[in-house]
PDB file of C-alpha atoms and ligand atoms in Angstrom:
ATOM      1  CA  UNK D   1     -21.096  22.747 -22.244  1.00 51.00           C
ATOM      2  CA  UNK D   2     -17.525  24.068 -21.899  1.00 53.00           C
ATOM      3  CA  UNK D   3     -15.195  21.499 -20.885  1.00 55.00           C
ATOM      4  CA  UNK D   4     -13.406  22.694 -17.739  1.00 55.00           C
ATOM      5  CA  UNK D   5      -9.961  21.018 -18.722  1.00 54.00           C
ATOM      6  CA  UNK D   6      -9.733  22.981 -22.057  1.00 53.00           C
ATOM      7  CA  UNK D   7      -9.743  26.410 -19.969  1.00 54.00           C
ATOM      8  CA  UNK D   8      -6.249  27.929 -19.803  1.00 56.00           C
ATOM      9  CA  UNK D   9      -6.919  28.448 -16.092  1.00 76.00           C
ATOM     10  CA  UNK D  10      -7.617  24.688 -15.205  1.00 89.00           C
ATOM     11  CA  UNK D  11     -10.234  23.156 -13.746  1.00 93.00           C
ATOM     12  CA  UNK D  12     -12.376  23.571 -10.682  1.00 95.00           C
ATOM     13  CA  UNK D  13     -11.140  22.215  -7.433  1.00 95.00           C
ATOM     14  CA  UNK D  14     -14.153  20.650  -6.476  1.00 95.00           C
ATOM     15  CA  UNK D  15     -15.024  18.759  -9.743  1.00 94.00           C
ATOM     16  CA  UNK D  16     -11.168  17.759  -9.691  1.00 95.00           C
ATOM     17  CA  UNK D  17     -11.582  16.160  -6.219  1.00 95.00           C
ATOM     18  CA  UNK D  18     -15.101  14.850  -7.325  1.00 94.00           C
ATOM     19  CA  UNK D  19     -13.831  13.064 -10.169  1.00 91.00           C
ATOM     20  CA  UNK D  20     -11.385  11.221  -7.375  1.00 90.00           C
ATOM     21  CA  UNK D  21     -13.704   9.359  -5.961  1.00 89.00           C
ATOM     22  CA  UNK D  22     -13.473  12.098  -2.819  1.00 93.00           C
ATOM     23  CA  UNK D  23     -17.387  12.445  -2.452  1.00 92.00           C
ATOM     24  CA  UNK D  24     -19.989  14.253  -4.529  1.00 93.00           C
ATOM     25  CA  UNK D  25     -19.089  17.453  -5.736  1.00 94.00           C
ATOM     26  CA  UNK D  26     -21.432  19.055  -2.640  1.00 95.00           C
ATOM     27  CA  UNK D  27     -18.867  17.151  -0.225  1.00 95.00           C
ATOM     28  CA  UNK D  28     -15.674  18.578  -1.707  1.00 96.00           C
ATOM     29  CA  UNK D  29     -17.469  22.346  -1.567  1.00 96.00           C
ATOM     30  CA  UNK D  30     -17.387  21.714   1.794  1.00 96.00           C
ATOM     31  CA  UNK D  31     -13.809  20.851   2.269  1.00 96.00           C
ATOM     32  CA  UNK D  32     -12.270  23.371   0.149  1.00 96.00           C
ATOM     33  CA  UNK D  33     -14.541  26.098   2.017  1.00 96.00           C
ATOM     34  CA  UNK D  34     -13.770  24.468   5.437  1.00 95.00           C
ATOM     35  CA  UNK D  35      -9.789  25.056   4.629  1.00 96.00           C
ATOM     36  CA  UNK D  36      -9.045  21.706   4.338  1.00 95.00           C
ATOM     37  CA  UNK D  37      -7.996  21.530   0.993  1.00 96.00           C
ATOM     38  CA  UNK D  38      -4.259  23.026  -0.236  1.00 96.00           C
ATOM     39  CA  UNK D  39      -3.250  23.433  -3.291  1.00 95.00           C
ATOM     40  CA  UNK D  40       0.710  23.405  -3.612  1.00 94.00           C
ATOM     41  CA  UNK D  41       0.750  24.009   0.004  1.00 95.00           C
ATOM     42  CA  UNK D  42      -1.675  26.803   0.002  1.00 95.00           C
ATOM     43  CA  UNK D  43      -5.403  26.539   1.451  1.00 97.00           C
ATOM     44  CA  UNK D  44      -7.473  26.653  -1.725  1.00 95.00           C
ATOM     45  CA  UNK D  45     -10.501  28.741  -1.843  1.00 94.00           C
ATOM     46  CA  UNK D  46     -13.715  28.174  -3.326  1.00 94.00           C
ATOM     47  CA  UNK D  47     -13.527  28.843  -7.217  1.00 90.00           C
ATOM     48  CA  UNK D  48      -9.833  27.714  -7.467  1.00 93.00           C
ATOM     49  CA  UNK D  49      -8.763  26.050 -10.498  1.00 95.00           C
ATOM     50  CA  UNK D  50      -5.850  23.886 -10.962  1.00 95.00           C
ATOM     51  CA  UNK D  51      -3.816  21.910 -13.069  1.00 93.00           C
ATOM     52  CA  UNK D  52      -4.218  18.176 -12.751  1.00 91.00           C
ATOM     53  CA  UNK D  53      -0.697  17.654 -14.629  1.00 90.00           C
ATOM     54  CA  UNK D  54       0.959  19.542 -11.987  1.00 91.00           C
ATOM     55  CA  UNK D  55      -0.858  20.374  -9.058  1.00 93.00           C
ATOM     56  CA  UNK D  56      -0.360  19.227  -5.817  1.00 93.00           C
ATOM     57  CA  UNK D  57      -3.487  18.450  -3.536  1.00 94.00           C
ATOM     58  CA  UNK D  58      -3.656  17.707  -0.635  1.00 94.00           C
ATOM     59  CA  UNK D  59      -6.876  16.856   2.268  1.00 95.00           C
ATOM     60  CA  UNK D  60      -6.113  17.118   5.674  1.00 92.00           C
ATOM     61  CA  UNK D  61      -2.319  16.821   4.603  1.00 90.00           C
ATOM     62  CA  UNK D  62      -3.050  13.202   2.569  1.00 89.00           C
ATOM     63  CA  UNK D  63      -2.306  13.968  -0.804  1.00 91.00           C
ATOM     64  CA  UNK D  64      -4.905  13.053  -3.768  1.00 92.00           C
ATOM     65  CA  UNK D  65      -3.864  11.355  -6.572  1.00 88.00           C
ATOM     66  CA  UNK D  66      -5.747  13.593  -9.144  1.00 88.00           C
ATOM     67  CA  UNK D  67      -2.818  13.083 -12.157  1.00 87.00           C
ATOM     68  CA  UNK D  68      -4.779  11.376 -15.252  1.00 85.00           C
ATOM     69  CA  UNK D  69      -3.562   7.811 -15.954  1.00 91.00           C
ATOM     70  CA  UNK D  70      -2.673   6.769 -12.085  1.00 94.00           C
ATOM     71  CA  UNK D  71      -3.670   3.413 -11.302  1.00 96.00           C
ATOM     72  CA  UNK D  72      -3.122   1.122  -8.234  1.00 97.00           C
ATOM     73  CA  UNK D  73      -4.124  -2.290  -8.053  1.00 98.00           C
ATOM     74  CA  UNK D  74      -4.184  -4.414  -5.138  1.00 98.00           C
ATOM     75  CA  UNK D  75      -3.308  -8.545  -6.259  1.00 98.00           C
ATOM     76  CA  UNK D  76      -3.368 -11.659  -4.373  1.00 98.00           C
ATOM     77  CA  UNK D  77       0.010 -12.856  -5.604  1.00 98.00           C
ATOM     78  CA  UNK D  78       0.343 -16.598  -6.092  1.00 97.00           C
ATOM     79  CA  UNK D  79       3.040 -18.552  -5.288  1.00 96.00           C
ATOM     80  CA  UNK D  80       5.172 -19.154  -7.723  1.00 94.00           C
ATOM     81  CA  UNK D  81       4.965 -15.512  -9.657  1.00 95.00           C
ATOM     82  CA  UNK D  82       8.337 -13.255  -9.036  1.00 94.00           C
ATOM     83  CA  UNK D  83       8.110  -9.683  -7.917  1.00 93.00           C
ATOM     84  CA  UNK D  84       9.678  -8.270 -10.562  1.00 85.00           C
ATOM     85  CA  UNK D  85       8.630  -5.871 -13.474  1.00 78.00           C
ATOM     86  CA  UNK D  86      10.464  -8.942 -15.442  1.00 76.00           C
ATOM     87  CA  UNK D  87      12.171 -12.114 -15.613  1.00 74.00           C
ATOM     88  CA  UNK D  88      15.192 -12.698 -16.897  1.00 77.00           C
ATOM     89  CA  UNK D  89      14.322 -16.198 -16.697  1.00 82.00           C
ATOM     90  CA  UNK D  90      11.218 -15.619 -18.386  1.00 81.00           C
ATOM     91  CA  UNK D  91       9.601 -16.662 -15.296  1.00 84.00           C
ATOM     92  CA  UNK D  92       5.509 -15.120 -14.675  1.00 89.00           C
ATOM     93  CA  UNK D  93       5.778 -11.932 -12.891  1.00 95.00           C
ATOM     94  CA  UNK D  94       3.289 -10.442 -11.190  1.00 97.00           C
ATOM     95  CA  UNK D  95       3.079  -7.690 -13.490  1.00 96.00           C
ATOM     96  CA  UNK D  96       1.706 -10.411 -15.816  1.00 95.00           C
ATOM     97  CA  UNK D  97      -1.556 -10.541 -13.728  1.00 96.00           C
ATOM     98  CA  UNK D  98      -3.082  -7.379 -14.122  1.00 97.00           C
ATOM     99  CA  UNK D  99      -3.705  -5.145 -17.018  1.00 96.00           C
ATOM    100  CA  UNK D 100      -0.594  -4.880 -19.367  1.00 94.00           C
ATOM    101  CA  UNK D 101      -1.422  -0.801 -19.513  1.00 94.00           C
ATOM    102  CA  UNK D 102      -0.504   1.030 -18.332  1.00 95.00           C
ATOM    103  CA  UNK D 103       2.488   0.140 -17.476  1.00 95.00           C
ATOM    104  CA  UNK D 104       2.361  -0.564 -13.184  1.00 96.00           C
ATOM    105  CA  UNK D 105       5.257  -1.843 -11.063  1.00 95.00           C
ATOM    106  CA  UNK D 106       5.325  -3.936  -7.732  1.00 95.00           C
ATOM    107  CA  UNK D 107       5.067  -1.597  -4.641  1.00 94.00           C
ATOM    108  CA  UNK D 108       8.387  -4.082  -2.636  1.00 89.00           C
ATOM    109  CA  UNK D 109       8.240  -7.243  -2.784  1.00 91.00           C
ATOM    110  CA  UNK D 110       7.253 -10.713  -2.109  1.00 96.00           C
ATOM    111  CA  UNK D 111       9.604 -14.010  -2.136  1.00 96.00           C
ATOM    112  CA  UNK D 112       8.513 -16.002  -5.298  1.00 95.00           C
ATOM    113  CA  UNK D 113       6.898 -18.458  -2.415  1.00 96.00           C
ATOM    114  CA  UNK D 114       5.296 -15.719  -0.882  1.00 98.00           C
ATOM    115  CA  UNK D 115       1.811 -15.200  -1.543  1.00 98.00           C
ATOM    116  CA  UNK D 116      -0.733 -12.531  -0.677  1.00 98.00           C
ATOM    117  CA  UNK D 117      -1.756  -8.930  -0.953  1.00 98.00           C
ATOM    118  CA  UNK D 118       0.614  -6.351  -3.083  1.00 97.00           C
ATOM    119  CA  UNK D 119       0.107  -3.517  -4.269  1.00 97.00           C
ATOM    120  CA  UNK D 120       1.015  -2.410  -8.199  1.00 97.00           C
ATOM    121  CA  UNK D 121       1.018   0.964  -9.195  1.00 97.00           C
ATOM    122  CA  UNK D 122       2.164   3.365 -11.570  1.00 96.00           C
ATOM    123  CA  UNK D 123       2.123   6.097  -8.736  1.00 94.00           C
ATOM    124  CA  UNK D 124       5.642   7.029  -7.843  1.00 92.00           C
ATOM    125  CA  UNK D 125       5.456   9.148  -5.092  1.00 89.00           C
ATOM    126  CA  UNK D 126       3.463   6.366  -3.049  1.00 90.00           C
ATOM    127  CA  UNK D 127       5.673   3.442  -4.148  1.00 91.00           C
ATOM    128  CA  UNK D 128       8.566   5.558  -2.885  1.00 88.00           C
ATOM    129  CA  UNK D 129       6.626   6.259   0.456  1.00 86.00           C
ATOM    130  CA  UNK D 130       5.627   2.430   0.920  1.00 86.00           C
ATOM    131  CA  UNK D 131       9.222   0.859   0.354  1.00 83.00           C
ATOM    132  CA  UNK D 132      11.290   3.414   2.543  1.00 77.00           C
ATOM    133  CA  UNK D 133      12.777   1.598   5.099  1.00 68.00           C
ATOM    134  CA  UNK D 134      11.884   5.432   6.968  1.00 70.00           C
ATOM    135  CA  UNK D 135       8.161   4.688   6.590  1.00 73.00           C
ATOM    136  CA  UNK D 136       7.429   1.484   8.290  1.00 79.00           C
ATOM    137  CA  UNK D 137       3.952   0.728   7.265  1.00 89.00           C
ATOM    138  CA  UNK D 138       2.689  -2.443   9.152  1.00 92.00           C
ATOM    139  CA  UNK D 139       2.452  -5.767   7.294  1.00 95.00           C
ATOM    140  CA  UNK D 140       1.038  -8.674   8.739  1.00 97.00           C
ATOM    141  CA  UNK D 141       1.687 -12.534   7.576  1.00 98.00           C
ATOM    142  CA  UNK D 142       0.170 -15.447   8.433  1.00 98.00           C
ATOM    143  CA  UNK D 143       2.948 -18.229   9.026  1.00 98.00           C
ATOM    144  CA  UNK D 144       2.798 -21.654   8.787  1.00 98.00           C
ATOM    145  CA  UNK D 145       5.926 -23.394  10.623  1.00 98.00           C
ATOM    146  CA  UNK D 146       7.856 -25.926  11.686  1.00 98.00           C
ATOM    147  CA  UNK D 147       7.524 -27.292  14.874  1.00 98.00           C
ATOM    148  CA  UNK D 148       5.467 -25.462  17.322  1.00 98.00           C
ATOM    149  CA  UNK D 149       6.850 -22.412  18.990  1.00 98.00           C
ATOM    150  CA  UNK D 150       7.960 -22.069  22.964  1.00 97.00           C
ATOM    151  CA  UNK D 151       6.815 -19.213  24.641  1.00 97.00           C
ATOM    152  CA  UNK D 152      10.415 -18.105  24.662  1.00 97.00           C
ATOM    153  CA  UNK D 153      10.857 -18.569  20.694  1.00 97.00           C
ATOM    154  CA  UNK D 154       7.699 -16.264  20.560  1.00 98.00           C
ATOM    155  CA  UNK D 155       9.201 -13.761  23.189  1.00 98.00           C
ATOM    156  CA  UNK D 156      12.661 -13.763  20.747  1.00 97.00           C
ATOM    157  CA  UNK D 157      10.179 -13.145  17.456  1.00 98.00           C
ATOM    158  CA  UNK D 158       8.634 -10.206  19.714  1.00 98.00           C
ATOM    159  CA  UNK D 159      11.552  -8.244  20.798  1.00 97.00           C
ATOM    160  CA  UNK D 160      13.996  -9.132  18.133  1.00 97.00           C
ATOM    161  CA  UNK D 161      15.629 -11.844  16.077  1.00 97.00           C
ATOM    162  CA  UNK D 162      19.627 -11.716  15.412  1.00 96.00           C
ATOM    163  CA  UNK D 163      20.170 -11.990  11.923  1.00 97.00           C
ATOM    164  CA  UNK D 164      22.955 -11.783   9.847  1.00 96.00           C
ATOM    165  CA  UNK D 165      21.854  -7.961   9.180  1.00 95.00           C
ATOM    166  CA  UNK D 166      20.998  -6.829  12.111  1.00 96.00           C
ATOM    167  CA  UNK D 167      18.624  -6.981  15.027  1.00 97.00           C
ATOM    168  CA  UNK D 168      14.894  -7.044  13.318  1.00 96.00           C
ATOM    169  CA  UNK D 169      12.640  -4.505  15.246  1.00 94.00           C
ATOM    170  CA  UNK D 170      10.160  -5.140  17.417  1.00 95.00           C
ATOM    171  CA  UNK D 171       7.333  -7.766  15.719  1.00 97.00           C
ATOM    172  CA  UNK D 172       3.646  -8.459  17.185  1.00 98.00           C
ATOM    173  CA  UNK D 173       3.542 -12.253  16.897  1.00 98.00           C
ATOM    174  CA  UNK D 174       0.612 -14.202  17.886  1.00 98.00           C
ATOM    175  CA  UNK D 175      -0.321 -17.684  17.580  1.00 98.00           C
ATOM    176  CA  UNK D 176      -3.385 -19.019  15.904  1.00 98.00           C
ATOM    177  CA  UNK D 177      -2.868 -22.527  15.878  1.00 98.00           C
ATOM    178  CA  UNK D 178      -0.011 -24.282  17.480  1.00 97.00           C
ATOM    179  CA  UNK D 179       2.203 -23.922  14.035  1.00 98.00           C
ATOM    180  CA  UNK D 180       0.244 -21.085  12.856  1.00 98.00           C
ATOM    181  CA  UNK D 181       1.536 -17.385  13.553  1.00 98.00           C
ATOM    182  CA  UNK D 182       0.630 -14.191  12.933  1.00 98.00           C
ATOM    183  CA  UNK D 183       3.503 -12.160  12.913  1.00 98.00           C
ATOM    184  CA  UNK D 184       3.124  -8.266  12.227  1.00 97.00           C
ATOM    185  CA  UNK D 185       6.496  -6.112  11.179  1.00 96.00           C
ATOM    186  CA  UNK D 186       6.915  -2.747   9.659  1.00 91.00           C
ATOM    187  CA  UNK D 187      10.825  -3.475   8.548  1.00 89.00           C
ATOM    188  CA  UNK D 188      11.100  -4.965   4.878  1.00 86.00           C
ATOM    189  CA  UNK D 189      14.252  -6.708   4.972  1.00 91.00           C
ATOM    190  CA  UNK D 190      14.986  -9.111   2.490  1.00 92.00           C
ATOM    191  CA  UNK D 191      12.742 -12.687   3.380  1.00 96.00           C
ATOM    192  CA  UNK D 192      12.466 -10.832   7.195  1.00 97.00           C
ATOM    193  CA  UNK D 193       9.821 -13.611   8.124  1.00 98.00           C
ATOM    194  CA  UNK D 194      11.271 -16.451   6.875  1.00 98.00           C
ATOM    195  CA  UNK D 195      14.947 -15.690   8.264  1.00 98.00           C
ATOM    196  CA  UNK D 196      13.121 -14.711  11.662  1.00 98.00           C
ATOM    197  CA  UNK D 197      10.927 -17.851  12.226  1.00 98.00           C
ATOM    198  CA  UNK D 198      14.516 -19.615  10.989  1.00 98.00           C
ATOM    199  CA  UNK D 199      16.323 -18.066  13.632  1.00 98.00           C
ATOM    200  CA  UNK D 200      14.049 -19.161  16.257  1.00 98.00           C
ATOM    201  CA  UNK D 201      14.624 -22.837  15.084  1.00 98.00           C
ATOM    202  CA  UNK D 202      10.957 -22.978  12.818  1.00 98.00           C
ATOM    203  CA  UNK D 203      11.006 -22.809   9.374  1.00 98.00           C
ATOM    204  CA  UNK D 204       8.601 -20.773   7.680  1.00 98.00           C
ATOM    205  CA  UNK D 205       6.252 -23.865   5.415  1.00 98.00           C
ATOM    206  CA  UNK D 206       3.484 -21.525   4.289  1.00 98.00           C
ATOM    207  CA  UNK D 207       3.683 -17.915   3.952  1.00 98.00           C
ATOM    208  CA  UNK D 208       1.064 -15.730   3.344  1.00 98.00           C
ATOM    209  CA  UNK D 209       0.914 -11.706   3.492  1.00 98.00           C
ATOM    210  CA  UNK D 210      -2.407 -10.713   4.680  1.00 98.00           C
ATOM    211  CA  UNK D 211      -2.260  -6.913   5.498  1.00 97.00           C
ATOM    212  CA  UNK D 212      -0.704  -3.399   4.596  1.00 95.00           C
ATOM    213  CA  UNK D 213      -1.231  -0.697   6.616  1.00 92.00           C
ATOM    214  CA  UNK D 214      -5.548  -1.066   7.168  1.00 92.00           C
ATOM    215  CA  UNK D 215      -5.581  -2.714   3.457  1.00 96.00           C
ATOM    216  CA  UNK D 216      -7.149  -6.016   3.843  1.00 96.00           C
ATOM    217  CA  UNK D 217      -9.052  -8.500   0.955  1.00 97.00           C
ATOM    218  CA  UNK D 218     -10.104 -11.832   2.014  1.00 95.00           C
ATOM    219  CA  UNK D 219     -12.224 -12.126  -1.122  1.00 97.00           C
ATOM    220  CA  UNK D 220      -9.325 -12.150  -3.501  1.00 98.00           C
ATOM    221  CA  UNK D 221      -8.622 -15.692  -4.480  1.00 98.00           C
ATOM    222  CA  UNK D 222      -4.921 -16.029  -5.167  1.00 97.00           C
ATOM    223  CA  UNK D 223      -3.668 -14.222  -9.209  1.00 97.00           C
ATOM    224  CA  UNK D 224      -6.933 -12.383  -8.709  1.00 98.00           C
ATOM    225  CA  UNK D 225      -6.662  -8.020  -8.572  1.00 98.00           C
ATOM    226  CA  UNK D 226      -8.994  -5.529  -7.957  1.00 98.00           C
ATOM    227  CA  UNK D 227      -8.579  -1.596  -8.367  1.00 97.00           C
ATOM    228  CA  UNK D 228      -7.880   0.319  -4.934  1.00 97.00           C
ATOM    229  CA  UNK D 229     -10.547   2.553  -4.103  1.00 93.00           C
ATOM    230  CA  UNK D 230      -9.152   6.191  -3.368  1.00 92.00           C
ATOM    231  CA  UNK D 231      -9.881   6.174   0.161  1.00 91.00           C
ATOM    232  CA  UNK D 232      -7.537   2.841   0.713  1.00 95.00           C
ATOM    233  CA  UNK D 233      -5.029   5.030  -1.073  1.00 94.00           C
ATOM    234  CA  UNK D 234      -5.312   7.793   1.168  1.00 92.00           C
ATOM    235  CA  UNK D 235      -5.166   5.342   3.827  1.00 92.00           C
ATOM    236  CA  UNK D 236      -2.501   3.559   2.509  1.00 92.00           C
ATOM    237  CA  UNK D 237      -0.609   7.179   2.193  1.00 89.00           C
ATOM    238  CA  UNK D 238      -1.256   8.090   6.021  1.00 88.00           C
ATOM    239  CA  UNK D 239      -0.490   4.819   7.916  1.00 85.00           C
ATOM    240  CA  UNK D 240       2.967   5.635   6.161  1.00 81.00           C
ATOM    241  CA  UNK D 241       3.192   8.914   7.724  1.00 70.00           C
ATOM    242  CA  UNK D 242       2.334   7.744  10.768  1.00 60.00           C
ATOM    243  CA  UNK D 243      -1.258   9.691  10.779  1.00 55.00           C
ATOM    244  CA  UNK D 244      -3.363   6.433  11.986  1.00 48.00           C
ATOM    245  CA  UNK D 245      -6.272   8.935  11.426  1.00 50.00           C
ATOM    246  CA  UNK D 246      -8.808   7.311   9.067  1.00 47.00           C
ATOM    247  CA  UNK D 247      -8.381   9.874   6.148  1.00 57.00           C
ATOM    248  CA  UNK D 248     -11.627  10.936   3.883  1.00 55.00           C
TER     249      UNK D 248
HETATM  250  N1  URA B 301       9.092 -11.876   4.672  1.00 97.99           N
HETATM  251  C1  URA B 301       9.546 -12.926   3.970  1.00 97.99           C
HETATM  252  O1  URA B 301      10.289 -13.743   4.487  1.00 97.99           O
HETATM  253  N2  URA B 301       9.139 -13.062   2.702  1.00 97.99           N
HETATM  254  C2  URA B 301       8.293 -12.204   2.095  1.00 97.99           C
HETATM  255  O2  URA B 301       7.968 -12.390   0.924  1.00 97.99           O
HETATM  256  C3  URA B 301       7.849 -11.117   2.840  1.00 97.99           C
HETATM  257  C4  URA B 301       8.253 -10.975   4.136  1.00 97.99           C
END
């Protein structure tokens, strides 16, 4: 059988988008002949080859990550492990939980206290998308605190905290127990919680990031990882364009 990627012209669309993880090979016939599919920008056609080094796809305008070698990992960081790439203090980074190759980086960050879901990848693009300030995908932390919240220390955390850098945005903030919150932003300022529930007059004991964008895992125990399916990518991808439609 001839090997599709050792044609000059590329390979198929379909078997491209197949290999993804998109749907069966039936399922991306369908897309590419119902014009959902661009290639570079240009509706593909049934029969189009491309070039998986170089090639830009996109479905429904949610690009696919079809370059070989792209990973993304989703962790449930530990406290204690820094957010860096590495240490200078030879510290454990989270890098040092997953697979050493290849080579993936921290999608923002997390205080070394911090624990909770974050995303590692070697994807650029996304990374870039996920950490623009521009972007605000939603991330939601439980937070243990001081003290228990007033209704008017909750009001403050809604509409916006004072801090030495600004006025924070607009936060969903809910309480769970009486020194429990749930507390939802889309900024990522440097320790935003923790200066926030400061502010009000609670200090932030326990801190735990539970959501990004729709990406949830309550079955990772903390230092474990799993792979991100390509669907949670896509998702991941459109919650930071603002598309809150469920992408294929
Ligand atoms: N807010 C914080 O204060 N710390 C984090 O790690 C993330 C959000």
């Amino acid at each position: 059988m001839v090997d599709d990627r050792e044609l000059p012209e590329g390979e198929r669309l379909q078997k491209v988008l197949a290999r993804a993880g998109i749907g069966s090979r039936r399922v991306c016939e369908e897309m590419i002949e119902d014009g959902l599919v661009t290639v570079d920008g240009e509706v593909a056609v049934l029969g189009r080859r491309v070039d998986i080094d170089h090639d830009h796809i996109e479905i429904d305008g949610i690009p696919v990550p079809v370059r070989p070698g792209l990973v993304y990992y989703l962790l449930n960081k530990p406290a204690g492990a820094i957010s860096t790439a590495a240490d200078t203090h030879g510290r454990p980074t989270v890098v040092d939980l997953v697979p050493a190759e290849p080579r993936v980086f921290p999608v923002g960050r997390l205080d070394a206290d911090t624990e909770g879901l974050l995303v590692l990848t070697n994807d650029g693009d996304l990374t870039h998308r996920l950490t623009h300030p521009s972007f605000g995908v939603d991330k939601e932390y439980l937070a243990q605190v001081e003290g228990t919240p007033t209704r008017a220390a909750l009001r403050t955390l809604r509409e916006g905290v004072e801090l030495d850098d600004g006025m924070t945005a607009p936060a969903k903030v809910s309480t769970l127990e009486p020194s429990l919150l749930r507390i939802t932003i889309h900024e990522g300022r440097n320790r935003q919680v923790r200066r926030m529930c400061e502010a009000v007059g609670h200090p932030v004991v326990r801190l735990v990031r539970t959501r990004i964008g729709d990406l949830t895992d309550r079955t990772l125990a903390p230092g474990e990882w799993r792979t991100l399916e390509i669907a949670e990518v896509r998702r991941l991808w459109a919650a930071s364009s603002g598309d809150d439609e469920a992408p294929r």
